[in-house]
Every structure is written in structure tokens, then in C-alpha cells.
């Protein structure tokens, strides 16, 4: 590249730069809206990626609690995709009650532990002191569930 071509190239870059600055100065609102659109787009991508990573961490943590050699028996599927008409067959299944769990514990001779847990949603517990909020779930478990689910108790009541 000759000296003349280098000078011409620098002059073209300078002219392009000045034209861009003049265009931005002449169209302030358009420039501001374009910049705002770019910022919103980048921000939304960052938020989406962060949410996906957080969700992935939660799923991995929940699955790691089960361990490689654990399985669950439950009345309802963990994930159901379909309309309400297909869900009726799960409602018709028998409830898994404690005698069934006890029988499973007796028959599963090679199992390290057999535990049971039961969730109660939207029920109100009433004691002699006060009522509870009906929108809080209650989880009842057998002592073996801690070993089966890899749960550790760090603290009791204060």
C-alpha cells in the first residue's frame, strides 16, 4: 500500500466517522430509541440466560437428592402434559396409604431404606392456639425418608 493510499484510507475513515457523528446529532430521538432497543435486547437475553441457569440448578439439585439408586412410587405423575380430561385416570388410582408402604418395606429386602412422604395442600390446620394459613403446604414423612432422599437435618427448632 502506497503512502497516498494510506492517507486516502485515513481520510475516508475520518469522513465516515464525522458523518456518523453528524447523523447521530441530527437524529437524537432515533439514536436514543435505537440505543434503548439494543440495551433492552441485551438485558432481556442476560435475564433469560440467568433464569435458565437458575432453573437448571434447581432441577439438578432436586434430582441429585434422589441419588442414582432411588426410585419413587406416586399416584400422580411428576409432570403431566395434557388437558384435564386425561388427568381423571390419575384421580381414579388408589391412594398409597401407610399399610401399602409398610408392605413394600417388608418385601423390598434389598432396599437400603423405604420411606414415605405425603403432601397436603390448601388445608387449614387448627390447634388450640391458632389457625394456620390454608395456602401453605404440609409435608408428612416417615423417619426413613431422610436416608432415602439424602436429606440432612442441620438445625431443629430455635
GROMACS .gro file of C-alpha atoms in nm:
model
  158
    1UNK     CA    1   0.000   0.000   0.000
    2UNK     CA    2   0.148   0.331  -0.106
    3UNK     CA    3   0.168   0.641   0.110
    4UNK     CA    4  -0.107   0.808  -0.092
    5UNK     CA    5  -0.343   0.510  -0.040
    6UNK     CA    6  -0.279   0.518   0.337
    7UNK     CA    7  -0.363   0.889   0.353
    8UNK     CA    8  -0.674   0.830   0.141
    9UNK     CA    9  -0.782   0.543   0.368
   10UNK     CA   10  -0.736   0.759   0.682
   11UNK     CA   11  -0.931   1.043   0.519
   12UNK     CA   12  -1.217   0.806   0.430
   13UNK     CA   13  -1.229   0.675   0.788
   14UNK     CA   14  -1.229   1.030   0.925
   15UNK     CA   15  -1.507   1.132   0.687
   16UNK     CA   16  -1.716   0.825   0.776
   17UNK     CA   17  -1.669   0.897   1.146
   18UNK     CA   18  -1.776   1.260   1.106
   19UNK     CA   19  -2.082   1.159   0.901
   20UNK     CA   20  -2.186   0.912   1.171
   21UNK     CA   21  -2.147   1.173   1.446
   22UNK     CA   22  -2.345   1.428   1.241
   23UNK     CA   23  -2.623   1.173   1.176
   24UNK     CA   24  -2.647   1.093   1.547
   25UNK     CA   25  -2.657   1.464   1.634
   26UNK     CA   26  -2.922   1.534   1.370
   27UNK     CA   27  -3.149   1.247   1.474
   28UNK     CA   28  -3.123   1.244   1.853
   29UNK     CA   29  -3.457   1.075   1.922
   30UNK     CA   30  -3.398   0.799   1.666
   31UNK     CA   31  -3.048   0.744   1.805
   32UNK     CA   32  -3.174   0.730   2.164
   33UNK     CA   33  -3.452   0.486   2.074
   34UNK     CA   34  -3.211   0.265   1.880
   35UNK     CA   35  -2.972   0.260   2.175
   36UNK     CA   36  -3.259   0.186   2.411
   37UNK     CA   37  -3.372  -0.104   2.189
   38UNK     CA   38  -3.024  -0.252   2.188
   39UNK     CA   39  -2.995  -0.219   2.567
   40UNK     CA   40  -3.336  -0.378   2.625
   41UNK     CA   41  -3.248  -0.665   2.391
   42UNK     CA   42  -2.915  -0.736   2.559
   43UNK     CA   43  -3.072  -0.706   2.905
   44UNK     CA   44  -3.352  -0.948   2.816
   45UNK     CA   45  -3.103  -1.204   2.684
   46UNK     CA   46  -2.899  -1.177   3.005
   47UNK     CA   47  -3.211  -1.214   3.223
   48UNK     CA   48  -3.332  -1.515   3.022
   49UNK     CA   49  -2.995  -1.690   3.042
   50UNK     CA   50  -2.973  -1.624   3.417
   51UNK     CA   51  -3.323  -1.763   3.472
   52UNK     CA   52  -3.242  -2.073   3.267
   53UNK     CA   53  -2.923  -2.138   3.465
   54UNK     CA   54  -3.109  -2.093   3.794
   55UNK     CA   55  -3.382  -2.333   3.682
   56UNK     CA   56  -3.123  -2.586   3.569
   57UNK     CA   57  -2.951  -2.563   3.909
   58UNK     CA   58  -3.281  -2.625   4.089
   59UNK     CA   59  -3.364  -2.928   3.874
   60UNK     CA   60  -3.015  -3.074   3.914
   61UNK     CA   61  -3.032  -3.022   4.291
   62UNK     CA   62  -3.371  -3.193   4.316
   63UNK     CA   63  -3.256  -3.486   4.104
   64UNK     CA   64  -2.932  -3.525   4.298
   65UNK     CA   65  -3.132  -3.566   4.619
   66UNK     CA   66  -3.280  -3.886   4.484
   67UNK     CA   67  -2.947  -4.047   4.410
   68UNK     CA   68  -2.863  -4.296   4.139
   69UNK     CA   69  -3.022  -4.598   4.307
   70UNK     CA   70  -3.351  -4.447   4.421
   71UNK     CA   71  -3.698  -4.458   4.269
   72UNK     CA   72  -4.038  -4.319   4.358
   73UNK     CA   73  -4.387  -4.461   4.353
   74UNK     CA   74  -4.662  -4.200   4.339
   75UNK     CA   75  -5.026  -4.167   4.249
   76UNK     CA   76  -4.985  -3.870   4.014
   77UNK     CA   77  -4.715  -3.818   3.751
   78UNK     CA   78  -4.441  -3.570   3.832
   79UNK     CA   79  -4.502  -3.391   3.503
   80UNK     CA   80  -4.831  -3.405   3.317
   81UNK     CA   81  -4.882  -3.258   2.971
   82UNK     CA   82  -5.239  -3.267   2.851
   83UNK     CA   83  -5.586  -3.146   2.922
   84UNK     CA   84  -5.798  -3.203   3.232
   85UNK     CA   85  -5.986  -3.490   3.069
   86UNK     CA   86  -5.674  -3.711   3.067
   87UNK     CA   87  -5.597  -3.635   3.431
   88UNK     CA   88  -5.908  -3.820   3.553
   89UNK     CA   89  -5.737  -4.160   3.527
   90UNK     CA   90  -5.481  -4.050   3.786
   91UNK     CA   91  -5.756  -3.937   4.024
   92UNK     CA   92  -5.912  -4.285   3.995
   93UNK     CA   93  -5.594  -4.459   4.111
   94UNK     CA   94  -5.594  -4.589   4.468
   95UNK     CA   95  -5.429  -4.372   4.728
   96UNK     CA   96  -5.095  -4.501   4.855
   97UNK     CA   97  -5.159  -4.545   5.226
   98UNK     CA   98  -4.923  -4.640   5.505
   99UNK     CA   99  -5.013  -5.015   5.506
  100UNK     CA  100  -4.901  -5.032   5.141
  101UNK     CA  101  -4.574  -4.859   5.231
  102UNK     CA  102  -4.526  -5.098   5.523
  103UNK     CA  103  -4.584  -5.398   5.296
  104UNK     CA  104  -4.340  -5.258   5.041
  105UNK     CA  105  -4.085  -5.215   5.319
  106UNK     CA  106  -4.134  -5.582   5.418
  107UNK     CA  107  -4.100  -5.711   5.062
  108UNK     CA  108  -3.812  -5.489   4.946
  109UNK     CA  109  -3.542  -5.687   5.121
  110UNK     CA  110  -3.254  -5.547   4.915
  111UNK     CA  111  -3.357  -5.183   4.962
  112UNK     CA  112  -3.138  -4.978   5.192
  113UNK     CA  113  -3.439  -4.776   5.309
  114UNK     CA  114  -3.805  -4.730   5.220
  115UNK     CA  115  -3.960  -4.402   5.320
  116UNK     CA  116  -4.292  -4.233   5.263
  117UNK     CA  117  -4.397  -3.873   5.231
  118UNK     CA  118  -4.735  -3.710   5.184
  119UNK     CA  119  -4.815  -3.353   5.086
  120UNK     CA  120  -5.130  -3.175   5.195
  121UNK     CA  121  -5.213  -2.857   5.005
  122UNK     CA  122  -5.467  -2.588   5.084
  123UNK     CA  123  -5.585  -2.734   5.410
  124UNK     CA  124  -5.624  -2.548   5.735
  125UNK     CA  125  -5.465  -2.690   6.048
  126UNK     CA  126  -5.629  -2.578   6.372
  127UNK     CA  127  -5.461  -2.606   6.710
  128UNK     CA  128  -5.581  -2.481   7.045
  129UNK     CA  129  -5.363  -2.173   6.995
  130UNK     CA  130  -5.445  -2.055   6.642
  131UNK     CA  131  -5.533  -2.148   6.284
  132UNK     CA  132  -5.277  -2.183   6.007
  133UNK     CA  133  -5.278  -2.021   5.667
  134UNK     CA  134  -5.464  -2.258   5.429
  135UNK     CA  135  -5.229  -2.173   5.141
  136UNK     CA  136  -4.924  -2.336   5.298
  137UNK     CA  137  -4.834  -2.695   5.214
  138UNK     CA  138  -4.773  -2.951   5.486
  139UNK     CA  139  -4.533  -3.241   5.433
  140UNK     CA  140  -4.558  -3.552   5.645
  141UNK     CA  141  -4.274  -3.805   5.629
  142UNK     CA  142  -4.158  -4.128   5.788
  143UNK     CA  143  -3.814  -4.132   5.952
  144UNK     CA  144  -3.669  -4.341   5.668
  145UNK     CA  145  -3.734  -4.069   5.412
  146UNK     CA  146  -3.429  -3.875   5.531
  147UNK     CA  147  -3.195  -4.153   5.422
  148UNK     CA  148  -3.392  -4.232   5.107
  149UNK     CA  149  -3.391  -3.868   4.986
  150UNK     CA  150  -3.043  -3.777   5.118
  151UNK     CA  151  -3.190  -3.513   5.349
  152UNK     CA  152  -2.982  -3.388   5.640
  153UNK     CA  153  -3.121  -3.208   5.941
  154UNK     CA  154  -2.895  -2.916   6.019
  155UNK     CA  155  -3.098  -2.746   6.291
  156UNK     CA  156  -3.402  -2.812   6.497
  157UNK     CA  157  -3.630  -2.553   6.646
  158UNK     CA  158  -3.457  -2.249   6.796
   0.00000   0.00000   0.00000
